[in-house]
PDB file of C-alpha atoms in Angstrom:
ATOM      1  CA  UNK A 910     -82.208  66.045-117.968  1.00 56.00           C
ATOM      2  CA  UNK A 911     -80.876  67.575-121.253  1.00 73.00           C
ATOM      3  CA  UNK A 912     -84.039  67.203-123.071  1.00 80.00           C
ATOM      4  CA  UNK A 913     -85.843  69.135-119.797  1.00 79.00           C
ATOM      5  CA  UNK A 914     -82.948  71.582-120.520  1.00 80.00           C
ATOM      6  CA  UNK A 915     -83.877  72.186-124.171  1.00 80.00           C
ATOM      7  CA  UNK A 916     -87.757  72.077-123.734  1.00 80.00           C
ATOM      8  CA  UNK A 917     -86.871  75.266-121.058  1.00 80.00           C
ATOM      9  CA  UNK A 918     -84.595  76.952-123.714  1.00 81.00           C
ATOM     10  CA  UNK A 919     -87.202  76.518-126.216  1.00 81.00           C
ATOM     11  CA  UNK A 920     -89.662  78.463-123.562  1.00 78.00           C
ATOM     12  CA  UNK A 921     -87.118  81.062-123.632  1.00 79.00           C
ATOM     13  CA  UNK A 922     -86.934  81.631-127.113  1.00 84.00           C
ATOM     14  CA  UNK A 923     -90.700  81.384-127.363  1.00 81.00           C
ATOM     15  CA  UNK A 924     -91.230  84.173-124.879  1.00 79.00           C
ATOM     16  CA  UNK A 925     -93.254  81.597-122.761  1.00 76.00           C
ATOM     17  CA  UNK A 926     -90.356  82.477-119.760  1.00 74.00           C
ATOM     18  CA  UNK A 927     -88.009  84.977-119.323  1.00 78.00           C
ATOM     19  CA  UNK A 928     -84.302  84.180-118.541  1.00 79.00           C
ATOM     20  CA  UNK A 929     -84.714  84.583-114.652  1.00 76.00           C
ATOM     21  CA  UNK A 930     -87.171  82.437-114.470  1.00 77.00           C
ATOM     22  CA  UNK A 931     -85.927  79.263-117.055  1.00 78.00           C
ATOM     23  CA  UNK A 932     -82.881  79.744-114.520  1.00 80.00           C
ATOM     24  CA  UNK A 933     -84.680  78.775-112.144  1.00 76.00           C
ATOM     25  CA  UNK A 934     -86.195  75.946-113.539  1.00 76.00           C
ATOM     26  CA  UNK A 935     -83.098  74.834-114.205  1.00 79.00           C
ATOM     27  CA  UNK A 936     -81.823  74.860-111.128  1.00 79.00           C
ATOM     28  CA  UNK A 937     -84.824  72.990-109.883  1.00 76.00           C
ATOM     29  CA  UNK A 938     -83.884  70.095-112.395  1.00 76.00           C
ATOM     30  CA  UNK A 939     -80.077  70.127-111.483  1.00 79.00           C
ATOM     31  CA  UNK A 940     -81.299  70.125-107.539  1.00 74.00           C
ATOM     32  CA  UNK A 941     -83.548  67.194-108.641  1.00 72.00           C
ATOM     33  CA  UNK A 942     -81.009  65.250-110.112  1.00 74.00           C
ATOM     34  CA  UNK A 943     -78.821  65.553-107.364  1.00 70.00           C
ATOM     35  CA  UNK A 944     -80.703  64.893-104.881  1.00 61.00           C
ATOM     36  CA  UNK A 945     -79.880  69.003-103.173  1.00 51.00           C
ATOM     37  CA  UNK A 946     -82.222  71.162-102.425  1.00 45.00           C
ATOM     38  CA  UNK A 947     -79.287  73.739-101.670  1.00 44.00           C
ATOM     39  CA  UNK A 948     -77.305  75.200-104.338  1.00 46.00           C
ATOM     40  CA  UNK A 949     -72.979  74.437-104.187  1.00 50.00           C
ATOM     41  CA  UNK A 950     -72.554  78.392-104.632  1.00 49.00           C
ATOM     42  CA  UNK A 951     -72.452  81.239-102.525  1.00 54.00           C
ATOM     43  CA  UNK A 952     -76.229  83.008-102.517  1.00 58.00           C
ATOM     44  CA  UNK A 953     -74.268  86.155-103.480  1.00 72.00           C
ATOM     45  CA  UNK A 954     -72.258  85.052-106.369  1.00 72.00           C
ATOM     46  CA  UNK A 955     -75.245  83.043-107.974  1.00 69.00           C
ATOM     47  CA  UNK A 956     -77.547  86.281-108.215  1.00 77.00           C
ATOM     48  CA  UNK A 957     -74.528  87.944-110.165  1.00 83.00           C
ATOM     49  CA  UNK A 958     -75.356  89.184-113.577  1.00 86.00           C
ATOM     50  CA  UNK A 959     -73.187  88.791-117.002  1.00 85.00           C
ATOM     51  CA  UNK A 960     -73.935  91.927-118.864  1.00 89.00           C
ATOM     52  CA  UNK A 961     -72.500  91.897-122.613  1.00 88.00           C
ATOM     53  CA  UNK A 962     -72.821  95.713-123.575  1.00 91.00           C
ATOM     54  CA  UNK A 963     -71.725  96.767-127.819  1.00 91.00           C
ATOM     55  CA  UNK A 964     -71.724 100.598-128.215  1.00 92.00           C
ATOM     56  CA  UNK A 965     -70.738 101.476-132.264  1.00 90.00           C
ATOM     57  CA  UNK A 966     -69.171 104.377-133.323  1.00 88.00           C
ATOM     58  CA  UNK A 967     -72.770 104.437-135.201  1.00 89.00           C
ATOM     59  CA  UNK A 968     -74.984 104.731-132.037  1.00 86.00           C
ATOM     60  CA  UNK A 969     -75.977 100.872-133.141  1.00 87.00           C
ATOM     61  CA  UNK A 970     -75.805  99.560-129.007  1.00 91.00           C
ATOM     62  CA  UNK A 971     -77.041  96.100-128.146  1.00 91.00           C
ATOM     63  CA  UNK A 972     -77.509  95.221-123.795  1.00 92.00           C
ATOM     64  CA  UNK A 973     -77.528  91.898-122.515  1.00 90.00           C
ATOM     65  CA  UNK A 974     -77.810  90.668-119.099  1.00 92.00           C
ATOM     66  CA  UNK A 975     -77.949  87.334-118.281  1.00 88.00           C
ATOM     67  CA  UNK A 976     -78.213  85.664-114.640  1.00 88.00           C
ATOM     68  CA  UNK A 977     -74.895  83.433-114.407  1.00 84.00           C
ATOM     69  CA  UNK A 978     -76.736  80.121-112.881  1.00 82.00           C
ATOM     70  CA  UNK A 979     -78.437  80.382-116.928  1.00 85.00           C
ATOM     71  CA  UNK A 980     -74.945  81.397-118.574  1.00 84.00           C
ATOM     72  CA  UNK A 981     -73.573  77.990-117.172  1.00 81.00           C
ATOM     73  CA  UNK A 982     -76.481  75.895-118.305  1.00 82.00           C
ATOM     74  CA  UNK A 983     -76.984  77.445-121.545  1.00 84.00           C
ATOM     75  CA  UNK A 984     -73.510  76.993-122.420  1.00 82.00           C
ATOM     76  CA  UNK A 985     -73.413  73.317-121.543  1.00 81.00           C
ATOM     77  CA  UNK A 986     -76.588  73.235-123.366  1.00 83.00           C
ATOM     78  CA  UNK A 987     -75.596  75.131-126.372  1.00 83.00           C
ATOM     79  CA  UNK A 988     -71.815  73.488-127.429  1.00 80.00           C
ATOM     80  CA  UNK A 989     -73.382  70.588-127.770  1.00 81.00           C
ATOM     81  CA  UNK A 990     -75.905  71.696-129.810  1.00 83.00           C
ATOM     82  CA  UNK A 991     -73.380  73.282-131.781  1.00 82.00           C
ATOM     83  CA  UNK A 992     -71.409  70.535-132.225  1.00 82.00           C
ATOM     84  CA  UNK A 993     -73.639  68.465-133.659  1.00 84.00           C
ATOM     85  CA  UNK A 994     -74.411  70.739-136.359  1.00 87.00           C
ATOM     86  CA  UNK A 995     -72.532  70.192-139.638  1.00 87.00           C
ATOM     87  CA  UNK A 996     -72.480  73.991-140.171  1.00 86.00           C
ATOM     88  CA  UNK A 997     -71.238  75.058-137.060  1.00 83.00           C
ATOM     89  CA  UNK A 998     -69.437  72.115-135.758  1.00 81.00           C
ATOM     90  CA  UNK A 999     -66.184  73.850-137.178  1.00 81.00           C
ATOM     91  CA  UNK A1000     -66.833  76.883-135.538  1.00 79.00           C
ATOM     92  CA  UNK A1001     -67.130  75.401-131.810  1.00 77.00           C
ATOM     93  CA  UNK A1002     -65.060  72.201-132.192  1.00 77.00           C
ATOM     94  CA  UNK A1003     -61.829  73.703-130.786  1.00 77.00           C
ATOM     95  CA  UNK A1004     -63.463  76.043-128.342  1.00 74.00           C
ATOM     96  CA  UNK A1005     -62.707  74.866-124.735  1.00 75.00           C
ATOM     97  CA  UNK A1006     -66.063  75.307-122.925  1.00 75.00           C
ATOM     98  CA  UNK A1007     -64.271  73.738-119.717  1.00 77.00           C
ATOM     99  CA  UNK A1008     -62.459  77.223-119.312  1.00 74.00           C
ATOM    100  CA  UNK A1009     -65.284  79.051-119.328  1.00 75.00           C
ATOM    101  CA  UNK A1010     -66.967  77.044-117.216  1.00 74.00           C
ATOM    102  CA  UNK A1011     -63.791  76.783-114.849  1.00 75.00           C
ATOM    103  CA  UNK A1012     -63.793  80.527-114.636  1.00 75.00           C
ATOM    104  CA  UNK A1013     -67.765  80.534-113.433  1.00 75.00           C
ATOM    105  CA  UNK A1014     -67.307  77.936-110.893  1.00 74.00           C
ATOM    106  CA  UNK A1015     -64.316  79.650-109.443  1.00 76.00           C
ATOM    107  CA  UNK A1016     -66.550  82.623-109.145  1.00 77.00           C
ATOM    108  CA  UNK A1017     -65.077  84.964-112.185  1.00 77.00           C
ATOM    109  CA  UNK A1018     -66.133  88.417-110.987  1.00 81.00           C
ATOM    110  CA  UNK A1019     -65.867  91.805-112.792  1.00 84.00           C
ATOM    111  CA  UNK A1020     -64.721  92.846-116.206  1.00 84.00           C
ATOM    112  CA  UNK A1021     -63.687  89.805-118.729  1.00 80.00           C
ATOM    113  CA  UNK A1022     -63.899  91.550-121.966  1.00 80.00           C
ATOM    114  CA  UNK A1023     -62.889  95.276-122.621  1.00 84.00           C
ATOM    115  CA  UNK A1024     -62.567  95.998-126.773  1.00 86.00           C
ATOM    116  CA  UNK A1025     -61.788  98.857-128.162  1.00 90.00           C
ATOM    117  CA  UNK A1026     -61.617  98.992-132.537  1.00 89.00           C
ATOM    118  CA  UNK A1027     -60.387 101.802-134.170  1.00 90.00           C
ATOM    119  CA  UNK A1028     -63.277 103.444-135.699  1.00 90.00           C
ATOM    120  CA  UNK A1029     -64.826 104.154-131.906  1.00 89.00           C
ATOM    121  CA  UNK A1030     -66.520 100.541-131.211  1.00 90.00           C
ATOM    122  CA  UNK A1031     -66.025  98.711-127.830  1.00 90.00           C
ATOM    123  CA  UNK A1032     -67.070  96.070-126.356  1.00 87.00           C
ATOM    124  CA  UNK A1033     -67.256  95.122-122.898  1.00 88.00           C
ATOM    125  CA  UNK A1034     -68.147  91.853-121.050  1.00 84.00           C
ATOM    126  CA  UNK A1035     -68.640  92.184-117.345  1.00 86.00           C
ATOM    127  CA  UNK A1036     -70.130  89.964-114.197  1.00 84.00           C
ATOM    128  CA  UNK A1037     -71.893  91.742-111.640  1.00 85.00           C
TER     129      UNK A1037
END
């Protein structure tokens, strides 16, 4: 199934699919595998939203909003990608994905990040 996984993150990055939709895909594959055609979550918290927002004291602002059912997979997905890079192995190697994940299949909900810097930057990671 990881291969399936990557060949829909690839789609992603190509702009052949948009997140929603590779989400779903995924969660086609994982329903496959498991022989489920009904997802373990609550309908409600699996249509939540994480939404990474940057505002600099610059104007420079970057949005992100990801559905959560792709946050889990592309996490999964991505450490261990990561980790079998030389160059970023070191960067990901102690990072506990588990928690993470823990925290998303306990149904995290609301703000997670909140950062403030000195010179008027903040960052703020939210699900909704």
């Amino acid at each position: 199934m990881s291969t399936e996984i990557e060949k829909i993150i690839t789609m992603v990055q190509d702009g052949k699919v948009d997140a929603a939709k590779a989400s779903e895909l995924i969660q086609v594959l994982k329903d496959r595998e498991s022989g489920s055609n009904v997802s373990a979550k609550s309908p409600i918290y699996a249509d939540k939203t994480l939404k990474v927002r940057v505002v600099s004291a610059d104007n420079d602002n970057v949005t992100v909003n990801l559905p959560i059912k792709l946050v889990k997979v592309v996490l999964l997905a991505g450490h261990s990608i990561a980790a079998s890079i030389p160059q970023s192995e070191k960067y990901v190697k102690d990072l506990d994905i588990s928690l993470i994940l823990d925290a998303i299949e306990h149904e995290l909900d609301g703000q997670i990040i909140d950062v403030k810097s000195a010179n008027g930057d903040t960052v703020s990671v939210t699900i909704e």
